[in-house]
Coordinates of C-alpha atoms and ligand atoms in Angstrom, one line a residue:
X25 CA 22.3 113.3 48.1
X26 CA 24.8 115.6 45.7
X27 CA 28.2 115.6 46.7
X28 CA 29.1 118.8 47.9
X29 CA 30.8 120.6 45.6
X30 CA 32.7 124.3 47.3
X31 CA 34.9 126.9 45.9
X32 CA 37.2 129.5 46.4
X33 CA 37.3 132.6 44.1
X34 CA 40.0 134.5 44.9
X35 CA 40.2 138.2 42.7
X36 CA 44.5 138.3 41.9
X37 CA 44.9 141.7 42.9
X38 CA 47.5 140.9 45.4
X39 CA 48.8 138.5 47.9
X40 CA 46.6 135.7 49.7
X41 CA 45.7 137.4 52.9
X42 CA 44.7 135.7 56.2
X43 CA 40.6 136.5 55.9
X44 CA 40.9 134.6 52.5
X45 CA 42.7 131.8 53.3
X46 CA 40.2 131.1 56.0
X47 CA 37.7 131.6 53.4
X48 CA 39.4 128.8 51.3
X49 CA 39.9 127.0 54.5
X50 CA 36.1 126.5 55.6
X51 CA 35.1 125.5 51.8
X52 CA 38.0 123.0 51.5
X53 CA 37.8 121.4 54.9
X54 CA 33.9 120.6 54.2
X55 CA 34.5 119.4 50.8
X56 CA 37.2 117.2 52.3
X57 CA 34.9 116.0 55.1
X58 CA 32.3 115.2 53.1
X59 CA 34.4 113.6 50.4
X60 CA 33.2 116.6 48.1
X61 CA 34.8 119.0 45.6
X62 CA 36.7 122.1 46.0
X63 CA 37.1 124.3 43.0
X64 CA 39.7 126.6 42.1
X65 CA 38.4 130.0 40.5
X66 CA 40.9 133.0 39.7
X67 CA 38.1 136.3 39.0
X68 CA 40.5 138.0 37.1
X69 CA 37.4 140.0 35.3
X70 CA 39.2 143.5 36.7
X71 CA 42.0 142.8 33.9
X72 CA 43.9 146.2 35.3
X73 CA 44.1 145.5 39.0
X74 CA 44.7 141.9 38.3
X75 CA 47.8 140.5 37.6
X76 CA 49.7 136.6 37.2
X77 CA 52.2 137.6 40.1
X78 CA 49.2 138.0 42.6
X79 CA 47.7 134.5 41.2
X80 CA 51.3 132.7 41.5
X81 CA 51.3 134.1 44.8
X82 CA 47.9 132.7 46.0
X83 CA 48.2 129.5 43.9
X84 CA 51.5 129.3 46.2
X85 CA 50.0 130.4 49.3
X86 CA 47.5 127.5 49.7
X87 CA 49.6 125.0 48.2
X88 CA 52.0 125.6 51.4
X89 CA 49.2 125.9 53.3
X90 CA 47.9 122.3 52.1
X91 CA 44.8 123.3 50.8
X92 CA 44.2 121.3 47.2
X93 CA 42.2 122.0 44.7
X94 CA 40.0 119.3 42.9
X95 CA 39.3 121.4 40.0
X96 CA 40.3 124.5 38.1
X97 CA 42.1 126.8 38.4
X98 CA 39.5 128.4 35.9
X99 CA 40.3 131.9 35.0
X100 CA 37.1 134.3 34.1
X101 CA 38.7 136.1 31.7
X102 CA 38.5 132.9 29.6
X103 CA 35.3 132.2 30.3
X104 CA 33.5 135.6 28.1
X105 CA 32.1 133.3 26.1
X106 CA 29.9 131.5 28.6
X107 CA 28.7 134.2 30.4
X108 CA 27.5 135.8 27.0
X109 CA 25.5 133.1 26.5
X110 CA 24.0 133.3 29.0
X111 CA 23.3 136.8 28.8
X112 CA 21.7 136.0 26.0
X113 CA 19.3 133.5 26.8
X114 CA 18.0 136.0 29.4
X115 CA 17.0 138.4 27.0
X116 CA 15.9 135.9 25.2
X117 CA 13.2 134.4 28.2
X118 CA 12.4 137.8 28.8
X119 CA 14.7 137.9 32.2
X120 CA 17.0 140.8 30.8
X121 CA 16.8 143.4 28.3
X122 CA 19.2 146.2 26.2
X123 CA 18.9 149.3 27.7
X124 CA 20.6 152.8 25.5
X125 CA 20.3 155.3 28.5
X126 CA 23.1 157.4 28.6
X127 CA 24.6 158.4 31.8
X128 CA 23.2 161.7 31.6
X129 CA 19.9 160.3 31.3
X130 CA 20.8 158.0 34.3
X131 CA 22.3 161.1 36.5
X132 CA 18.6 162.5 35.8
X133 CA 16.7 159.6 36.7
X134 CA 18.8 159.6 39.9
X135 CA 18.2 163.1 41.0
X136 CA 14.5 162.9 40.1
X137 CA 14.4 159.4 42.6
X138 CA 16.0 161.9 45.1
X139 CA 14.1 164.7 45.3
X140 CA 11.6 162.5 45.8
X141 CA 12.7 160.9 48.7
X142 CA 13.6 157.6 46.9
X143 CA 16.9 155.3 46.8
X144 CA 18.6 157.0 43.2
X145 CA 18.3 153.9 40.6
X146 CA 17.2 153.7 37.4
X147 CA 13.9 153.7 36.5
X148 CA 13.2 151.2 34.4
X149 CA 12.7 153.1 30.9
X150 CA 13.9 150.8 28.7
X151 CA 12.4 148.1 30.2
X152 CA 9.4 147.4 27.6
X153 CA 11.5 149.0 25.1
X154 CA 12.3 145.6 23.1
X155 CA 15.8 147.3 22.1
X156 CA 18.1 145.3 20.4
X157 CA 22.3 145.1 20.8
X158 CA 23.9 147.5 20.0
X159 CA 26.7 150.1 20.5
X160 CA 26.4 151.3 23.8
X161 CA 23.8 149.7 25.1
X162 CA 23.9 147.6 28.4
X163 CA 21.9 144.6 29.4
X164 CA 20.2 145.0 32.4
X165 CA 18.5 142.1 34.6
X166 CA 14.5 142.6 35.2
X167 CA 14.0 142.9 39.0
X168 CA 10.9 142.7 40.4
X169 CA 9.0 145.9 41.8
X170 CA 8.0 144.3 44.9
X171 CA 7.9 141.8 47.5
X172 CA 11.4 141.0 49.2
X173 CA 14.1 138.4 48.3
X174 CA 15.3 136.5 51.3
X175 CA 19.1 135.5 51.4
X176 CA 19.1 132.3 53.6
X177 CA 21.8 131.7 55.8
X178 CA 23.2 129.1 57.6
X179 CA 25.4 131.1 59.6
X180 CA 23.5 134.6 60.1
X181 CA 19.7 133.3 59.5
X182 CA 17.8 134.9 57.1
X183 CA 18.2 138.2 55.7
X184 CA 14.9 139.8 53.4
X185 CA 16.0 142.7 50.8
X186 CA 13.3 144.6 49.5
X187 CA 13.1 144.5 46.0
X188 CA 11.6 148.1 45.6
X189 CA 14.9 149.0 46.4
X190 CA 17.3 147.1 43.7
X191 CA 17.0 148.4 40.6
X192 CA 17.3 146.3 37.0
X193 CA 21.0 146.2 37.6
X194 CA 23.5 146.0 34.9
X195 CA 25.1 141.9 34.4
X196 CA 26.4 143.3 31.0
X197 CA 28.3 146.0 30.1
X198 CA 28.1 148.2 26.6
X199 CA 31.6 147.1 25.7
X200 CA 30.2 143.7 25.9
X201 CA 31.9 142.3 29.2
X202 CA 29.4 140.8 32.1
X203 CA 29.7 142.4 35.7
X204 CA 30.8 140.7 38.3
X205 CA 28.2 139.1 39.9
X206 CA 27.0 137.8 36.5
X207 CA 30.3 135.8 35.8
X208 CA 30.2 134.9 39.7
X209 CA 26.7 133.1 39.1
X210 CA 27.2 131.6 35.9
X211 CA 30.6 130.4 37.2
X212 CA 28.6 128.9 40.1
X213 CA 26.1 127.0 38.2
X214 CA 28.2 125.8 35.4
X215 CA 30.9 124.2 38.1
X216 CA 27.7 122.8 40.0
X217 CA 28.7 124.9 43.2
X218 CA 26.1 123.9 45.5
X219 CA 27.5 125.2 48.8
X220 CA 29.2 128.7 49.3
X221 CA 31.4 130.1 52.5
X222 CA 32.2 133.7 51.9
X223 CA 33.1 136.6 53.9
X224 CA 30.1 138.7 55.1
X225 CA 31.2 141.4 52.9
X226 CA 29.8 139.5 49.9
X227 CA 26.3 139.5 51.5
X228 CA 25.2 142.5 50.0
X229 CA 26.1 141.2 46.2
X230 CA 23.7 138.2 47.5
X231 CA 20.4 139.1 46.8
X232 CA 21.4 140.2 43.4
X233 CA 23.0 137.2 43.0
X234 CA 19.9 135.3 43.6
X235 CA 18.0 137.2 41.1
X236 CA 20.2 135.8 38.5
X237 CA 19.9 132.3 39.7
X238 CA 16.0 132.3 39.5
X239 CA 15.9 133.8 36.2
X240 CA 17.7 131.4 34.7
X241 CA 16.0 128.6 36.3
X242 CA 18.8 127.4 38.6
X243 CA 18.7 125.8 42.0
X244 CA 20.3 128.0 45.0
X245 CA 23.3 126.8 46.4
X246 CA 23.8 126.7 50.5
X247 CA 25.1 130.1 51.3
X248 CA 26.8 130.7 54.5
X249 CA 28.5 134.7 54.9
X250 CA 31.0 134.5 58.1
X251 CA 31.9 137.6 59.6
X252 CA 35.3 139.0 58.7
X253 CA 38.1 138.9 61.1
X254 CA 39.4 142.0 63.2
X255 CA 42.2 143.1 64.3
X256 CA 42.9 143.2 68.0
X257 CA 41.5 147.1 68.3
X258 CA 38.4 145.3 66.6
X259 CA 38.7 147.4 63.1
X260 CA 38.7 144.9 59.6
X261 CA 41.7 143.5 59.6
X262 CA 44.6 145.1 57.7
X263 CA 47.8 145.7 57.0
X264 CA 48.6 148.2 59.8
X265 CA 47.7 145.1 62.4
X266 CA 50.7 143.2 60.8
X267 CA 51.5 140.6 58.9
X268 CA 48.5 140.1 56.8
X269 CA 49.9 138.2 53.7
X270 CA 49.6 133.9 53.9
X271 CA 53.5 134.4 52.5
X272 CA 54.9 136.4 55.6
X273 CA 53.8 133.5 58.3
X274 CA 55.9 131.3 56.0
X275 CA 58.4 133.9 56.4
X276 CA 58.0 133.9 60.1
X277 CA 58.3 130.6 60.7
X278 CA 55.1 129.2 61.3
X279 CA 53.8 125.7 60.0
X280 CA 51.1 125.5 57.8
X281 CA 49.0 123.3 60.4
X282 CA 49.6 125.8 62.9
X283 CA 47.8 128.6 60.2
X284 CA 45.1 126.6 59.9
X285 CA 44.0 125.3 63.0
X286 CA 44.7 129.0 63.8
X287 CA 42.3 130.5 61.0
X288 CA 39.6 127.5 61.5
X289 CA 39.7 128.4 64.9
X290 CA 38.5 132.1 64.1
X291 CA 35.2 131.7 63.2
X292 CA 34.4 127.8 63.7
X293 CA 35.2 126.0 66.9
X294 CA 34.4 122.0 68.5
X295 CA 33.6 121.9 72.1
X296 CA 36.8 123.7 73.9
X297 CA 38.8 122.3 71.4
X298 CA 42.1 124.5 70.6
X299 CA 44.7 122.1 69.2
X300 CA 43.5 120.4 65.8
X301 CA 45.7 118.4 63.4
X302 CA 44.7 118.7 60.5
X303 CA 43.4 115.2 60.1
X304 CA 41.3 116.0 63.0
X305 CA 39.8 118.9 61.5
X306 CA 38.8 117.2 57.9
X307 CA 36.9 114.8 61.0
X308 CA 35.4 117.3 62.8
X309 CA 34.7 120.4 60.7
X310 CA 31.0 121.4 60.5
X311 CA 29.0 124.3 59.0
X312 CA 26.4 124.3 61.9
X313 CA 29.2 125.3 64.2
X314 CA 30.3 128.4 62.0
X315 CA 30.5 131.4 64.4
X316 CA 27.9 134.2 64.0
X317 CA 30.3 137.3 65.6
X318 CA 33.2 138.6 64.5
X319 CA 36.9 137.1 65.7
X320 CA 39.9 139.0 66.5
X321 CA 43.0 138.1 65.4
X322 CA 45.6 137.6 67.3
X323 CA 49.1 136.7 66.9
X324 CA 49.9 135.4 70.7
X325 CA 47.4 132.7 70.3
X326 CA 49.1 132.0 66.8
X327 CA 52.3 131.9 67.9
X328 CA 51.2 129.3 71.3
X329 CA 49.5 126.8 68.8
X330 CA 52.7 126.7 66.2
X331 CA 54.5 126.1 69.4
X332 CA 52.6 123.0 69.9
X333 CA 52.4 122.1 66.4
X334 CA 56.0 122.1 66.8
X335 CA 56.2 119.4 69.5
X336 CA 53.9 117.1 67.8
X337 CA 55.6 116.9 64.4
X338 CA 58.4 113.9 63.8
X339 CA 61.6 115.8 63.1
X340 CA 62.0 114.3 59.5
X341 CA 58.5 115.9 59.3
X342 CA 60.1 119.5 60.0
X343 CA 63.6 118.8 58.8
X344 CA 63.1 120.5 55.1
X345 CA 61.2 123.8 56.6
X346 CA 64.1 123.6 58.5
X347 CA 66.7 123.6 56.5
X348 CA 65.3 126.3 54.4
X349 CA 65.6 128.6 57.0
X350 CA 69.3 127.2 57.9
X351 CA 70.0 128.1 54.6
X352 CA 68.6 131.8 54.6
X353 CA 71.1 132.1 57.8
X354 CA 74.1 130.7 55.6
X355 CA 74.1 126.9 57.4
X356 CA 74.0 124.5 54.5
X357 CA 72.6 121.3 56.9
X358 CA 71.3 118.3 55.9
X359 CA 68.1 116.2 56.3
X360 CA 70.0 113.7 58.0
X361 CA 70.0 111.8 61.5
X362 CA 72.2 114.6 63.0
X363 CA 69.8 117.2 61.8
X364 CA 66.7 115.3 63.6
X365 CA 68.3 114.8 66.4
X366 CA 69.2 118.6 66.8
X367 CA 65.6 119.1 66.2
X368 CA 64.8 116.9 69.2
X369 CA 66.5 119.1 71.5
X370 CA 64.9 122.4 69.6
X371 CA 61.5 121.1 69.6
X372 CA 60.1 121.5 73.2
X373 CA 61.7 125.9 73.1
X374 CA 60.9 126.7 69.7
X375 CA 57.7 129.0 69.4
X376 CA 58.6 128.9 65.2
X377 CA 60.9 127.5 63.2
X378 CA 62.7 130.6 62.8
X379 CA 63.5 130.9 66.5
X380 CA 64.5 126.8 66.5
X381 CA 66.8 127.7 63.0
X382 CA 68.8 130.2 65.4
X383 CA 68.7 128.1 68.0
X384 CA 70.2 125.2 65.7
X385 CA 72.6 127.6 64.1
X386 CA 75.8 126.3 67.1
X387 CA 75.4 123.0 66.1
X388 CA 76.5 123.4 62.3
X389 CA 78.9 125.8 62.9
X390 CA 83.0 124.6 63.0
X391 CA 83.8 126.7 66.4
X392 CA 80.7 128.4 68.0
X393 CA 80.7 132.5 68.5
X394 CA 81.3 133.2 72.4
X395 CA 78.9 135.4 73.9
X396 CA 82.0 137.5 75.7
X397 CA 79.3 138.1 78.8
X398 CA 78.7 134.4 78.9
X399 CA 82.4 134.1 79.1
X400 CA 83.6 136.7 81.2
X401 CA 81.3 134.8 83.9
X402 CA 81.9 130.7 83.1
X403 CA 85.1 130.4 81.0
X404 CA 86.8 131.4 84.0
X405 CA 90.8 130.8 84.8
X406 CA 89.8 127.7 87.3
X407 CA 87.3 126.1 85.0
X408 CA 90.2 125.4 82.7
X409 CA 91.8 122.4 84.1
X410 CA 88.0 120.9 84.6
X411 CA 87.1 121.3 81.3
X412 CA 90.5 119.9 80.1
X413 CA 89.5 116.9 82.2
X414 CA 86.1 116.5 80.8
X415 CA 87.4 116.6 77.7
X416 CA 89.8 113.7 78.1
X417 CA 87.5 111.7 79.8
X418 CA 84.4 112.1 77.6
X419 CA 87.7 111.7 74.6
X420 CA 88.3 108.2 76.4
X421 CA 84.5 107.0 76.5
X422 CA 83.8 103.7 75.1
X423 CA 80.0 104.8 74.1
X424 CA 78.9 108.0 73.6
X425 CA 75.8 107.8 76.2
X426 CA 73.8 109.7 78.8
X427 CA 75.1 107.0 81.1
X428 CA 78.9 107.9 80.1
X429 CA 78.4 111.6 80.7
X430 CA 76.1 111.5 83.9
X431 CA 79.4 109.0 85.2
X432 CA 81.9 111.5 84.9
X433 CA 79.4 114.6 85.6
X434 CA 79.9 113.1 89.4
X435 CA 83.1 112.1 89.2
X436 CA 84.3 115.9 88.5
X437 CA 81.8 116.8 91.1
X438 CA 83.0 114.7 93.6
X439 CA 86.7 115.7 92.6
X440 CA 86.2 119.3 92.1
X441 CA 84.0 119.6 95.4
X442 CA 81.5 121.5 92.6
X443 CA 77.4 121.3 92.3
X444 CA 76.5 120.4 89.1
X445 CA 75.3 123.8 87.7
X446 CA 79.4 124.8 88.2
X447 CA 80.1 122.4 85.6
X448 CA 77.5 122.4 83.5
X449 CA 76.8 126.2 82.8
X450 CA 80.9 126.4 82.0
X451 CA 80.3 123.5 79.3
X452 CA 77.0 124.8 78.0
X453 CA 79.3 127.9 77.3
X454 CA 82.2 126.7 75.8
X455 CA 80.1 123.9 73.2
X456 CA 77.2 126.4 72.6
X457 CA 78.7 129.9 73.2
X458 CA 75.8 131.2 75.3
X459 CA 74.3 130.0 78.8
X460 CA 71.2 128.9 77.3
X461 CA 70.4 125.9 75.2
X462 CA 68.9 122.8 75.6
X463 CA 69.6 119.7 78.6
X464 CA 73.5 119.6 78.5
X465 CA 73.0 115.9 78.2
X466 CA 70.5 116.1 75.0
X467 CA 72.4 118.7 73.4
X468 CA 75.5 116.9 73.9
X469 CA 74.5 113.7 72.5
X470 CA 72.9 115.0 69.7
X471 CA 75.9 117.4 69.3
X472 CA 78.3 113.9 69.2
X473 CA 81.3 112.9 70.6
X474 CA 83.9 114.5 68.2
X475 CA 82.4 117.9 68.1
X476 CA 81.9 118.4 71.9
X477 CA 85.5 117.0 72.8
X478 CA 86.8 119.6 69.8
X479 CA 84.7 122.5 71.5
X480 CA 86.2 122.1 74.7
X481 CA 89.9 122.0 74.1
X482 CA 89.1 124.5 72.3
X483 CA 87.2 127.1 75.7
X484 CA 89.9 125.4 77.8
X485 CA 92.6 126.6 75.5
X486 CA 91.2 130.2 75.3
X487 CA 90.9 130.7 78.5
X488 CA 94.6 129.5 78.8
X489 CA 95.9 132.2 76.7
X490 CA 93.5 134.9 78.3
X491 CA 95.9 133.6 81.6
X492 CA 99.0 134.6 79.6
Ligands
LIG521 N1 36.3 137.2 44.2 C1 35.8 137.6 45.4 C2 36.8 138.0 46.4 O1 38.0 137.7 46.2 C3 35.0 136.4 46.0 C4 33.6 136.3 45.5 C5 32.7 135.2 46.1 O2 33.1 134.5 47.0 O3 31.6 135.1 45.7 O4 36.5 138.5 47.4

């Protein structure tokens, strides 16, 4: 058998959105699985909407998002060449033919269809015409008058299109440039595309599409049209339902295995499977299991698998997302063991790495900022003295250990006559600044010895001054 050979062909007209990205998704995860190839296409045909921004920014987009490319990127626009040829050879076998109407001509032809109850097309006139090229004149594709052309699917079945209805379509225009689905299908054959995932909004370029393919001989690829994703108020996704853009989830603090297993997971699914790394996935992934109805999108779901994504990552694994992020907030960190072990303690109550960054943000900083609430309630005149003796004693530890602190956790207990929340919500305040944060011992240990002893001369000496 042929290796399998996918592709994505994104049109640079602006970011990489989420229905695309799954689109590159489903190709690349079967070419991976079957130890195919996945082909990078920029249709950049639409030279005024298109621009190199938008393809930087989708180039970047699955880059972050893993997704590699075996081949390309090609670029249509320098690729004119090619699909003149084969423009040409299908005038030449008699496939295609110039055509000199002139859009008044065509307007009439369109009326005179209407009025007689028909679809408005053209009407064939210059089909037998043996025109040659010239200035303005077209190429259009001979379509045949009757019968149906049947799109198979994998995902949807099969679909029949009556070819009374599709008229000898344009694949070239007069200024010489091929349309769209032209370059689309000449691109496909030349890069031996022999399996296609697209959104179901291409489906109706399909039939056209296979036209083209049997006139010039070429063998179909395996088309598969998934249905497009929806917002939660079940309209086609767009911008007013959020973050649409591949960049902003960056943004947000999400990890790229997160996005994907979220985005395979809306249209494709294993079993009850939810959680996928992506190793898993390149296993597991499968075209029969391709979902027929729509999904809805929806950002809770999202957020719950990056949360878990989160957990099962290594820390030197999320360290440099990490310090990005420390960085936007002004905290120049490093990937070091300190840094991991902060992570540690962020892990298991971060939902994204944006959340975890400001949750980090107290262990960087020289002196933490005290929530006044937070103090008003703990740092109060007789925690002083405690925390002055929990300082000395922790200050006098041989080793730094969760042994060491649990010790004198019950010593001050027992000689304070306190539970241990009296001690350890006062602490939590005076080394974080706020009453939440991870297990006082965790955080602690992974804040080290210095720091923490630092922190709380310095709550027990604030509150002494508030006493004065
Ligand atoms: N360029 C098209 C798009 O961005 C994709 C065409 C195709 O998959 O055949 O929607």
């Amino acid at each position: 058998m042929k290796p399998v050979v996918t592709r994505f062909p994104p049109s640079p007209t602006g970011f990489l959105h989420i229905g695309g990205a799954r689109t590159a998704l489903f190709n690349w995860l079967y070419a991976r699985k079957t130890n195919g190839k996945f082909i990078l296409r920029i249709e950049d045909t639409d030279e005024a909407r298109s621009s190199t921004d938008s393809t930087d920014a989708i180039l970047d987009a699955l880059q972050w998002l893993g997704i590699d490319w075996d081949e390309g990127p090609y670029f249509q626009t320098e690729r004119k060449d090619i699909y003149r040829r084969y423009i040409r050879k299908l005038v030449e076998t008699g496939h295609a033919y110039y055509c000199s109407c002139t859009p008044d001509e065509i307007t009439a032809m369109r009326e005179q269809a209407r009025a007689r109850g028909l679809k408005p097309m053209y009407n064939g006139k210059c089909r037998e015409k043996g025109l040659s090229d010239s200035d303005n004149t077209v190429v259009r594709l001979k379509t045949p008058d009757a019968g149906v052309t049947v799109v198979e699917d994998i995902v949807k079945g099969d679909t029949a299109f009556q070819n009374a209805e599709m008229d000898d379509f344009i694949i070239q225009r007069s200024d010489g440039s091929a349309m769209y689905n032209l370059a689309v299908v000449v691109d496909d054959i030349t890069m031996g595309i022999n399996t296609i995932i697209r959104g179901d909004d291409h489906l109706i370029n399909t039939p056209k599409q296979i036209l083209i393919y049997k006139a010039l001989g070429a063998d179909l690829p395996v088309f598969g049209h998934v249905p497009m994703v929806l917002g939660p108020d079940k309209a086609r996704l767009s911008k007013r339902h959020g973050a649409m853009s591949v960049g902003e989830y960056r943004n947000m603090g999400y990890l790229p295995d997160a996005v994907i297993n979220y985005l395979v997971r809306l249209g494709w699914s294993h079993g009850d499977q939810e959680f996928f790394t992506r190793k898993d996935l390149i296993q597991k992934f499968d075209l029969e299991h391709l979902g027929r109805s729509a999904s809805m999108f929806d950002m809770q779901k999202l957020t719950a698998l990056n949360a878990r994504h989160i957990q099962a990552k290594s820390a030197p694994d999320l360290a440099p997302s990490l310090l990005l992020l420390l960085k936007d907030l002004g905290i120049a960190a490093e990937n070091d063991v300190f840094t991991h072990k902060v992570i540690e303690t962020l892990q298991p109550r971060s939902k994204t790495l944006v959340e975890m960054a400001e949750s980090a943000r107290f262990y960087y900083v020289d002196a933490p900022d005290i929530d006044e609430k937070a103090a008003a309630r703990f740092l109060t005149a007789d925690t002083a003295d405690m925390l002055t003796r929990i300082a000395d004693a922790i200050d006098n530890l041989p080793d730094f250990t969760q042994d060491g602190l649990e010790k004198i956790f019950k010593k001050i207990m027992a000689d304070f006559n306190l539970g241990f929340g009296k001690i350890a919500q006062p602490l939590r305040v005076a080394v974080t600044g706020t009453t939440v944060s991870p297990g006082i011992f965790e955080m602690l240990l992974a804040l080290g010895k210095e720091k923490t002893v630092h922190r709380i001369r310095q709550a027990a000496a604030r509150i002494s001054n508030q006493a004065l």
